[in-house]
Short mmCIF file of C-alpha atoms and ligand atoms in Angstrom, two decimals:
data_model
loop_
_atom_site.label_atom_id
_atom_site.label_comp_id
_atom_site.label_asym_id
_atom_site.label_seq_id
_atom_site.Cartn_x
_atom_site.Cartn_y
_atom_site.Cartn_z
CA MET A 23 28.29 17.02 -37.42
CA TRP A 24 25.68 19.46 -38.50
CA ARG A 25 24.44 17.76 -41.20
CA GLY A 26 23.83 14.81 -38.70
CA VAL A 27 21.93 17.29 -36.83
CA ALA A 28 19.80 17.92 -39.76
CA VAL A 29 19.23 14.41 -40.67
CA ARG A 30 18.21 13.52 -36.89
CA LEU A 31 15.85 16.76 -37.11
CA LEU A 32 14.43 15.63 -40.40
CA ARG A 33 13.74 12.30 -38.81
CA GLY A 34 12.14 13.51 -35.73
CA GLY A 35 15.06 12.87 -33.29
CA GLY A 36 15.55 16.43 -32.17
CA ALA A 37 16.00 17.38 -28.39
CA GLY A 38 12.82 15.85 -26.98
CA THR A 39 11.41 13.90 -29.36
CA PRO A 40 11.58 10.06 -28.62
CA ARG A 41 13.87 7.84 -30.76
CA ALA A 42 12.82 4.77 -31.84
CA ALA A 43 15.49 2.17 -32.13
CA SER A 44 15.57 0.48 -35.71
CA GLY A 45 16.46 -2.94 -36.73
CA VAL A 46 14.94 -6.43 -37.03
CA ALA A 47 15.49 -7.03 -33.32
CA ALA A 48 14.11 -3.85 -32.03
CA ALA A 49 10.76 -4.39 -34.39
CA GLU A 50 10.57 -7.60 -32.78
CA LEU A 51 10.83 -6.68 -29.34
CA ARG A 52 8.06 -3.84 -30.05
CA ARG A 53 5.95 -6.50 -31.68
CA ARG A 54 6.22 -8.99 -28.76
CA LEU A 55 5.68 -6.10 -26.08
CA GLU A 56 2.37 -4.79 -27.81
CA ASN A 57 1.23 -8.06 -28.00
CA GLU A 58 1.88 -9.01 -24.18
CA LEU A 59 0.22 -5.48 -22.97
CA GLU A 60 -2.94 -6.28 -25.42
CA GLY A 61 -2.96 -9.76 -23.29
CA ILE A 62 -2.94 -7.58 -20.01
CA ARG A 63 -5.56 -4.94 -21.41
CA GLY A 64 -7.70 -8.23 -22.81
CA ALA A 65 -7.56 -10.12 -19.30
CA GLY A 66 -8.99 -7.12 -17.72
CA THR A 67 -6.10 -6.78 -15.53
CA TRP A 68 -4.47 -3.47 -16.59
CA LYS A 69 -3.65 -1.55 -13.90
CA SER A 70 -3.80 2.45 -14.57
CA GLU A 71 -2.60 5.40 -12.32
CA ARG A 72 -4.34 8.18 -11.23
CA VAL A 73 -2.40 11.41 -11.03
CA ILE A 74 -2.48 13.44 -7.69
CA ALA A 75 -1.93 17.17 -8.04
CA SER A 76 -1.41 17.54 -4.33
CA ARG A 77 0.52 16.08 -1.49
CA GLN A 78 -0.62 12.63 0.13
CA GLY A 79 -3.38 13.20 2.48
CA PRO A 80 -7.14 12.56 3.46
CA HIS A 81 -8.22 14.86 1.18
CA LEU A 82 -6.71 15.18 -2.53
CA ARG A 83 -6.59 17.23 -5.54
CA LEU A 84 -6.27 14.82 -8.67
CA ALA A 85 -4.63 16.09 -11.87
CA GLY A 86 -7.28 17.02 -14.60
CA GLY A 87 -9.77 18.47 -12.15
CA GLY A 88 -11.02 16.20 -9.17
CA ALA A 89 -10.78 18.85 -5.94
CA GLY A 90 -11.65 17.46 -2.45
CA ILE A 91 -11.55 13.87 -3.42
CA LEU A 92 -11.64 11.58 0.07
CA ASN A 93 -8.52 9.66 -0.07
CA PHE A 94 -9.11 5.91 1.41
CA CYS A 95 -6.41 4.00 -0.58
CA ALA A 96 -2.78 5.04 1.01
CA ASN A 97 -0.64 3.32 3.31
CA ASN A 98 -0.64 6.68 5.49
CA TYR A 99 -1.75 4.97 8.27
CA LEU A 100 -0.73 7.78 10.88
CA GLY A 101 -0.80 10.96 8.41
CA LEU A 102 2.71 11.67 8.72
CA SER A 103 3.22 12.07 4.90
CA SER A 104 2.34 15.57 5.22
CA HIS A 105 2.96 16.38 8.74
CA PRO A 106 4.41 20.00 9.24
CA GLU A 107 7.06 18.49 11.54
CA VAL A 108 8.09 15.85 9.14
CA ILE A 109 8.05 18.02 6.08
CA ARG A 110 10.52 20.56 8.22
CA ALA A 111 12.64 17.94 9.35
CA ALA A 112 13.11 16.96 5.62
CA VAL A 113 13.74 20.19 4.66
CA GLU A 114 16.46 20.99 7.37
CA ALA A 115 18.36 17.63 6.61
CA LEU A 116 18.33 18.75 2.82
CA GLU A 117 19.75 21.82 3.85
CA LYS A 118 22.39 20.58 6.19
CA PHE A 119 23.34 17.36 4.37
CA GLY A 120 22.60 17.83 0.75
CA ALA A 121 20.65 16.07 -2.06
CA GLY A 122 22.13 13.14 -1.43
CA LEU A 123 25.58 11.05 -1.27
CA SER A 124 26.27 9.65 -4.73
CA SER A 125 27.74 6.68 -3.24
CA VAL A 126 27.08 3.49 -1.68
CA ARG A 127 27.41 3.27 2.11
CA PHE A 128 30.63 1.60 2.49
CA ILE A 129 32.71 3.68 -0.04
CA CYS A 130 31.40 7.15 1.33
CA GLY A 131 27.86 7.15 1.66
CA THR A 132 27.26 7.18 5.47
CA GLN A 133 26.28 10.32 7.63
CA SER A 134 25.71 11.09 10.80
CA ILE A 135 22.19 11.23 10.43
CA HIS A 136 22.20 7.42 8.75
CA LYS A 137 23.80 6.25 11.83
CA ASP A 138 21.45 7.95 14.02
CA LEU A 139 18.28 6.74 12.10
CA GLU A 140 19.73 3.15 12.55
CA GLU A 141 20.21 3.68 16.32
CA LYS A 142 16.76 5.12 16.60
CA ILE A 143 15.14 2.54 14.43
CA ALA A 144 16.60 -0.27 16.80
CA ARG A 145 15.61 1.55 20.16
CA PHE A 146 12.32 1.69 18.81
CA HIS A 147 11.89 -1.88 18.29
CA GLN A 148 14.05 -2.58 21.43
CA ARG A 149 16.46 -4.95 19.08
CA GLU A 150 20.19 -4.53 19.19
CA ASP A 151 20.98 -2.93 15.86
CA ALA A 152 19.25 -1.85 12.59
CA ILE A 153 20.66 -1.41 8.82
CA LEU A 154 18.82 0.90 6.36
CA TYR A 155 18.06 -0.16 2.79
CA ALA A 156 16.50 2.12 -0.05
CA SER A 157 13.40 0.22 0.17
CA CYS A 158 11.92 -2.52 2.38
CA PHE A 159 11.64 -4.31 -0.71
CA ASP A 160 15.51 -4.06 -1.07
CA ALA A 161 15.65 -5.36 2.82
CA ASN A 162 13.79 -8.38 1.65
CA ALA A 163 15.58 -9.27 -1.50
CA GLY A 164 18.79 -9.09 0.75
CA ILE A 165 18.33 -11.04 4.02
CA PHE A 166 17.53 -14.38 3.07
CA GLU A 167 20.68 -14.62 0.84
CA ALA A 168 22.81 -13.23 3.01
CA LEU A 169 21.80 -15.35 6.12
CA LEU A 170 20.58 -18.87 4.59
CA THR A 171 23.12 -21.33 2.69
CA PRO A 172 22.13 -24.79 1.11
CA GLU A 173 22.21 -26.26 4.66
CA ASP A 174 19.41 -24.17 5.94
CA ALA A 175 15.53 -23.93 5.30
CA VAL A 176 13.07 -21.27 5.12
CA LEU A 177 9.11 -21.92 5.83
CA SER A 178 7.20 -18.97 4.28
CA ASP A 179 3.15 -18.35 4.52
CA GLU A 180 2.14 -18.80 0.98
CA LEU A 181 0.59 -15.07 1.10
CA ASN A 182 3.44 -13.32 2.05
CA HIS A 183 4.42 -10.22 0.44
CA ALA A 184 6.27 -10.48 -3.18
CA SER A 185 9.60 -9.20 -1.86
CA ILE A 186 9.89 -11.88 0.53
CA ILE A 187 9.19 -14.32 -2.23
CA ASP A 188 11.51 -12.81 -4.62
CA GLY A 189 14.38 -12.69 -1.78
CA ILE A 190 13.76 -16.33 -0.91
CA ARG A 191 13.98 -17.07 -4.75
CA LEU A 192 17.45 -15.61 -4.32
CA CYS A 193 18.89 -17.70 -1.47
CA LYS A 194 19.81 -21.22 -1.88
CA ALA A 195 18.43 -22.55 1.39
CA ASN A 196 15.71 -25.36 1.21
CA LYS A 197 12.26 -23.54 0.61
CA TYR A 198 9.01 -24.81 2.13
CA ARG A 199 5.96 -22.80 1.82
CA TYR A 200 2.91 -23.15 4.03
CA LYS A 201 -0.63 -22.75 3.72
CA HIS A 202 -1.64 -19.11 4.87
CA MET A 203 -1.68 -18.93 8.59
CA ASP A 204 -2.32 -22.85 9.13
CA MET A 205 -0.50 -23.55 11.86
CA GLN A 206 -0.80 -27.89 11.03
CA ASP A 207 0.97 -27.20 7.91
CA LEU A 208 3.60 -25.00 9.13
CA GLU A 209 4.14 -27.95 11.87
CA ALA A 210 4.31 -30.59 9.86
CA LYS A 211 6.96 -28.45 7.37
CA LEU A 212 8.98 -27.78 10.54
CA GLN A 213 9.11 -31.44 11.25
CA ASP A 214 10.03 -32.37 7.81
CA ALA A 215 12.79 -29.38 7.98
CA GLN A 216 14.44 -31.04 11.36
CA LYS A 217 16.99 -32.68 8.83
CA HIS A 218 18.49 -28.74 8.18
CA ARG A 219 20.82 -27.14 10.29
CA LEU A 220 19.12 -24.20 10.51
CA ARG A 221 15.15 -23.22 10.26
CA LEU A 222 13.77 -19.78 9.18
CA VAL A 223 9.67 -19.27 9.66
CA ALA A 224 9.15 -15.93 7.42
CA THR A 225 5.73 -14.17 7.52
CA ASP A 226 4.31 -10.93 7.21
CA GLY A 227 3.22 -9.32 10.10
CA ALA A 228 -0.37 -7.92 8.81
CA PHE A 229 -1.29 -9.25 5.30
CA SER A 230 -1.72 -6.21 3.04
CA MET A 231 -4.63 -7.55 1.00
CA ASP A 232 -6.87 -9.26 4.01
CA GLY A 233 -6.08 -6.78 6.63
CA ASP A 234 -5.17 -10.08 8.86
CA ILE A 235 -2.45 -10.64 11.41
CA ALA A 236 -0.19 -13.51 11.17
CA PRO A 237 -0.88 -15.75 14.42
CA LEU A 238 2.57 -14.84 16.00
CA ARG A 239 1.96 -16.48 19.24
CA GLU A 240 1.72 -19.82 17.83
CA ILE A 241 4.21 -19.23 15.24
CA CYS A 242 6.48 -18.47 18.02
CA GLN A 243 5.63 -21.47 20.20
CA LEU A 244 6.30 -23.81 16.76
CA ALA A 245 9.68 -22.25 16.24
CA GLN A 246 10.26 -22.77 19.68
CA LYS A 247 9.34 -26.57 19.89
CA TYR A 248 11.05 -26.97 16.35
CA ASP A 249 14.14 -24.74 16.87
CA ALA A 250 13.49 -22.13 14.37
CA LEU A 251 13.90 -18.85 14.00
CA VAL A 252 11.11 -16.44 13.26
CA PHE A 253 11.29 -13.63 10.48
CA ILE A 254 8.51 -10.96 10.09
CA ASP A 255 7.63 -8.32 7.61
CA GLU A 256 6.19 -5.29 9.57
CA CYS A 257 5.21 -3.06 6.55
CA HIS A 258 1.80 -2.87 7.63
CA ALA A 259 2.05 -2.81 11.37
CA THR A 260 5.24 -0.50 12.16
CA GLY A 261 4.12 2.61 14.16
CA PHE A 262 0.48 1.34 14.80
CA LEU A 263 0.03 -2.00 15.72
CA GLY A 264 0.30 -2.88 19.86
CA PRO A 265 0.01 -0.49 22.70
CA ASN A 266 2.94 1.53 21.41
CA GLY A 267 2.80 1.18 17.96
CA ARG A 268 5.82 -1.14 18.10
CA GLY A 269 3.87 -3.70 15.74
CA THR A 270 2.68 -6.94 15.72
CA ASP A 271 5.31 -8.40 17.81
CA GLU A 272 4.24 -6.11 20.60
CA LEU A 273 0.49 -6.58 19.86
CA LEU A 274 0.69 -10.41 20.20
CA GLY A 275 3.47 -10.03 23.14
CA VAL A 276 6.34 -11.81 21.57
CA MET A 277 8.86 -9.25 21.09
CA ASP A 278 11.42 -11.14 22.89
CA LYS A 279 10.43 -14.06 20.53
CA VAL A 280 11.21 -12.96 17.29
CA THR A 281 14.31 -12.71 15.62
CA ILE A 282 14.35 -10.36 12.54
CA ILE A 283 12.39 -7.57 11.38
CA ASN A 284 12.11 -6.02 8.31
CA SER A 285 9.73 -2.87 7.86
CA THR A 286 9.45 0.22 5.83
CA LEU A 287 9.63 3.92 6.34
CA GLY A 288 7.55 4.51 3.21
CA LYS A 289 4.06 3.42 4.63
CA ALA A 290 3.19 4.63 8.58
CA LEU A 291 6.63 6.22 9.44
CA GLY A 292 6.51 9.24 6.97
CA GLY A 293 5.88 7.69 3.87
CA ALA A 294 8.87 9.00 1.81
CA ALA A 295 11.19 5.80 1.27
CA GLY A 296 13.24 3.37 2.78
CA GLY A 297 13.28 0.06 4.42
CA TYR A 298 15.71 -1.88 7.18
CA THR A 299 16.47 -4.86 8.97
CA THR A 300 16.51 -4.80 12.84
CA GLY A 301 17.79 -7.84 14.92
CA PRO A 302 20.86 -9.15 16.52
CA LYS A 303 24.10 -7.25 15.94
CA PRO A 304 26.07 -9.89 14.30
CA LEU A 305 23.11 -10.35 11.68
CA ILE A 306 23.19 -6.74 11.38
CA ASP A 307 27.24 -6.95 10.94
CA LEU A 308 26.98 -9.51 8.44
CA LEU A 309 23.91 -7.76 6.38
CA ARG A 310 26.69 -4.67 5.98
CA GLN A 311 29.28 -7.38 4.68
CA ARG A 312 27.22 -9.53 2.34
CA SER A 313 23.72 -7.91 1.62
CA ARG A 314 23.57 -7.22 -2.05
CA PRO A 315 21.07 -4.59 -2.33
CA TYR A 316 22.80 -2.86 0.78
CA LEU A 317 26.06 -3.13 -0.69
CA PHE A 318 25.49 -2.17 -4.32
CA SER A 319 22.96 0.42 -3.94
CA ASN A 320 23.34 4.30 -3.30
CA SER A 321 22.82 5.57 0.29
CA LEU A 322 19.39 6.94 1.59
CA PRO A 323 18.94 10.53 0.66
CA PRO A 324 19.11 12.75 3.61
CA ALA A 325 15.83 14.37 3.21
CA VAL A 326 14.25 11.06 3.28
CA VAL A 327 16.37 9.78 6.66
CA GLY A 328 14.99 13.29 8.24
CA CYS A 329 11.42 12.28 7.52
CA ALA A 330 11.52 9.00 9.14
CA SER A 331 13.95 10.02 11.49
CA LYS A 332 10.97 12.82 13.12
CA ALA A 333 8.21 10.13 12.39
CA LEU A 334 10.12 7.70 14.82
CA ASP A 335 10.70 11.11 17.24
CA LEU A 336 6.72 11.68 17.17
CA LEU A 337 6.23 7.91 17.66
CA MET A 338 8.15 7.88 20.80
CA GLU A 339 6.97 10.72 22.20
CA SER A 340 3.57 9.46 22.41
CA ASN A 341 1.06 6.95 21.04
CA ALA A 342 -2.02 9.75 20.66
CA ILE A 343 -1.81 9.49 17.06
CA ALA A 344 -1.88 5.43 17.00
CA GLN A 345 -4.62 5.65 19.00
CA SER A 346 -6.63 7.98 16.93
CA MET A 347 -6.17 5.82 13.85
CA ALA A 348 -7.53 2.48 15.92
CA ALA A 349 -10.53 4.34 16.87
CA LYS A 350 -11.05 5.72 13.44
CA THR A 351 -10.74 2.04 11.92
CA GLN A 352 -13.19 1.08 14.56
CA ARG A 353 -15.56 3.61 13.80
CA PHE A 354 -15.27 2.30 9.92
CA ARG A 355 -15.35 -1.46 10.52
CA SER A 356 -18.56 -1.17 12.91
CA LYS A 357 -20.47 1.15 10.50
CA MET A 358 -19.84 -0.79 7.37
CA MET A 359 -20.76 -4.20 9.07
CA ALA A 360 -24.23 -2.75 10.52
CA ALA A 361 -24.93 -1.39 6.96
CA GLY A 362 -24.62 -5.27 5.90
CA PHE A 363 -21.07 -5.23 4.37
CA THR A 364 -18.49 -8.06 4.91
CA ILE A 365 -15.00 -6.56 6.01
CA SER A 366 -12.16 -8.85 6.24
CA GLY A 367 -9.55 -8.88 9.06
CA LYS A 368 -9.82 -7.43 12.40
CA ASP A 369 -8.92 -4.15 14.02
CA HIS A 370 -6.60 -3.33 11.32
CA PRO A 371 -6.90 -0.23 9.14
CA ILE A 372 -6.73 -2.15 6.13
CA CYS A 373 -10.46 -2.87 5.79
CA PRO A 374 -11.25 -4.79 2.64
CA VAL A 375 -14.85 -4.59 1.67
CA MET A 376 -15.62 -8.35 0.15
CA LEU A 377 -18.05 -8.17 -3.16
CA GLY A 378 -16.66 -11.59 -4.33
CA ASP A 379 -17.32 -10.41 -7.91
CA ALA A 380 -14.54 -8.36 -9.85
CA ARG A 381 -16.59 -6.26 -12.01
CA LEU A 382 -18.68 -5.41 -8.97
CA ALA A 383 -15.91 -4.31 -7.10
CA ALA A 384 -14.73 -2.53 -10.38
CA VAL A 385 -17.71 -0.66 -11.04
CA MET A 386 -18.36 0.34 -7.31
CA ALA A 387 -15.02 1.72 -7.16
CA GLU A 388 -15.65 3.94 -9.98
CA ASP A 389 -18.88 4.90 -8.46
CA MET A 390 -17.31 5.48 -5.10
CA LEU A 391 -14.82 8.14 -7.25
CA ASN A 392 -17.93 9.67 -8.67
CA ARG A 393 -19.34 10.62 -5.11
CA GLY A 394 -15.52 11.95 -4.20
CA ILE A 395 -14.38 9.11 -2.55
CA TYR A 396 -10.87 7.15 -3.98
CA VAL A 397 -10.85 3.69 -3.17
CA ILE A 398 -9.30 0.78 -5.32
CA GLY A 399 -11.03 -2.61 -6.17
CA PHE A 400 -8.78 -5.80 -6.37
CA SER A 401 -9.82 -8.70 -8.35
CA TYR A 402 -7.79 -12.07 -9.51
CA PRO A 403 -4.77 -12.39 -10.02
CA VAL A 404 -3.91 -10.20 -7.23
CA VAL A 405 -6.40 -11.70 -4.83
CA PRO A 406 -7.85 -15.45 -5.49
CA LYS A 407 -10.89 -15.77 -8.18
CA GLY A 408 -14.21 -15.17 -6.50
CA LYS A 409 -12.68 -12.87 -3.86
CA ALA A 410 -12.81 -9.64 -5.26
CA ARG A 411 -12.82 -6.59 -2.92
CA ILE A 412 -12.73 -2.82 -2.40
CA ARG A 413 -9.55 -2.04 0.10
CA VAL A 414 -10.14 0.75 2.18
CA GLN A 415 -7.16 2.11 4.47
CA ILE A 416 -7.97 3.99 7.32
CA SER A 417 -5.73 6.84 8.71
CA ALA A 418 -5.38 9.05 11.60
CA VAL A 419 -6.19 11.80 9.78
CA HIS A 420 -9.45 11.04 8.55
CA SER A 421 -12.03 12.89 10.40
CA ASP A 422 -15.17 11.18 11.74
CA GLU A 423 -17.06 13.16 9.19
CA ASP A 424 -14.69 11.61 6.51
CA ILE A 425 -15.75 8.05 7.68
CA ASP A 426 -19.13 8.68 7.65
CA ARG A 427 -19.15 10.17 4.37
CA CYS A 428 -17.29 7.16 2.97
CA VAL A 429 -19.60 4.75 4.80
CA GLU A 430 -23.02 6.66 3.30
CA ALA A 431 -20.96 6.56 -0.14
CA PHE A 432 -20.72 2.69 0.05
CA THR A 433 -24.13 2.42 1.22
CA GLU A 434 -25.77 4.40 -1.66
CA VAL A 435 -23.26 2.34 -4.26
CA GLY A 436 -23.95 -0.97 -2.41
CA ARG A 437 -27.45 -0.56 -2.73
CA LYS A 438 -27.42 0.90 -6.12
CA HIS A 439 -25.41 -2.30 -7.33
CA ARG A 440 -27.34 -4.66 -5.19
CA ALA A 441 -24.31 -5.50 -3.15
CA LEU A 442 -26.75 -4.59 -0.41
CA PRO A 443 -30.11 -5.47 0.00
N1 PLP B 22 6.56 -5.95 2.16
C1 PLP B 22 5.15 -5.35 2.39
C2 PLP B 22 4.43 -6.58 2.95
C3 PLP B 22 4.67 -4.22 1.64
O1 PLP B 22 3.28 -4.20 1.70
C4 PLP B 22 5.84 -3.66 0.66
C5 PLP B 22 5.00 -2.33 0.07
O2 PLP B 22 4.15 -2.46 -0.64
C6 PLP B 22 7.07 -3.90 0.99
C7 PLP B 22 7.63 -4.90 1.69
C8 PLP B 22 8.03 -3.17 0.20
O3 PLP B 22 8.04 -1.65 0.79
P1 PLP B 22 8.89 -0.78 -0.03
O4 PLP B 22 7.69 0.11 -0.48
O5 PLP B 22 9.51 0.15 1.32
O6 PLP B 22 9.69 -1.09 -0.63
#
């Protein structure tokens, strides 16, 4: 045994030293991976990660120095990610219910707080029941396969989130992809889908790259005409769209027409993690029996449940936070447009500053950071070619001064790079 340890140490295989597998297959794999990574770098689509050394919030400290950075690129729409009451609720849940369940829900992973949170989510959305997942990615991965069979059809907006696309891939229903928010195309596809037993229209409520909102009224009218169900992903709407922050269905007055909602606890609702489906009770019951990411994955940790539960309490008590975010969104959008920028979408805290050119978006985002403003540029293949942009996300905890500083920096940087006259 000691000889083995000595040999490993001599080969650099001691504790803490990474071990490289040897052999022809491992060498071939390494070569292929390195080529692929080089390809990503060469295509200019490498995604690097900035390391944050503080809590999530409007003002950040970046690892390696940068302090007092103004943050405009988190989905922390309501500023609850570091809200003192949300943090306290997490600590209390951690102390009372432990670090985690070491189990899936149906074996020994359901605590009273999981049931309470599901009940609260259903009440918040005015639905019959709700089921928790480790993420909304999982909720989207689990629903279509559990619900739809080869006799059914699913009609999906072409710009739906990757997790909806993946969830649909996993199911055996007949698949239709309609053009982004194009109701004529959706109608044509619904007509064709009449031959199937059940039709489900699936759309993001708000689209994260453009900040545009699905035409849910028209979608629900078509669904009624062609006897279809409506599913919405409300990750970029829950907690802040609509008069009481219930989401896109409340904003557009169709709460009683949308059958299924999937959403996340990892953005506006405290920002920790977790996702859910809410809708008719028999659907939720079926998901508990059949949905694979629910059945075969660990329960949500108590601290995470505590965060989300407190975030929902705060929102159900008052919609003041959501209103303050709406006012700040309005301030940013109107000032930027007055400065001469084109901002995509309408009234949504996702404010894409449209620039067109990928390089321009990248250098402007870099220059913004040099001025202490953290924003991210997006270009092809994340968005269509020629539609590069910098995506700005507004939060309730940005002050008016933060917003004005951001607009001033954009104006300076825009002039410098000739994106503005
Ligand atoms: N759906 C949409 C529209 C999203 O933007 C995201 C997150 O980026 C997800 C689903 C996945 O949510 P989660 O982070 O909870 O997995």
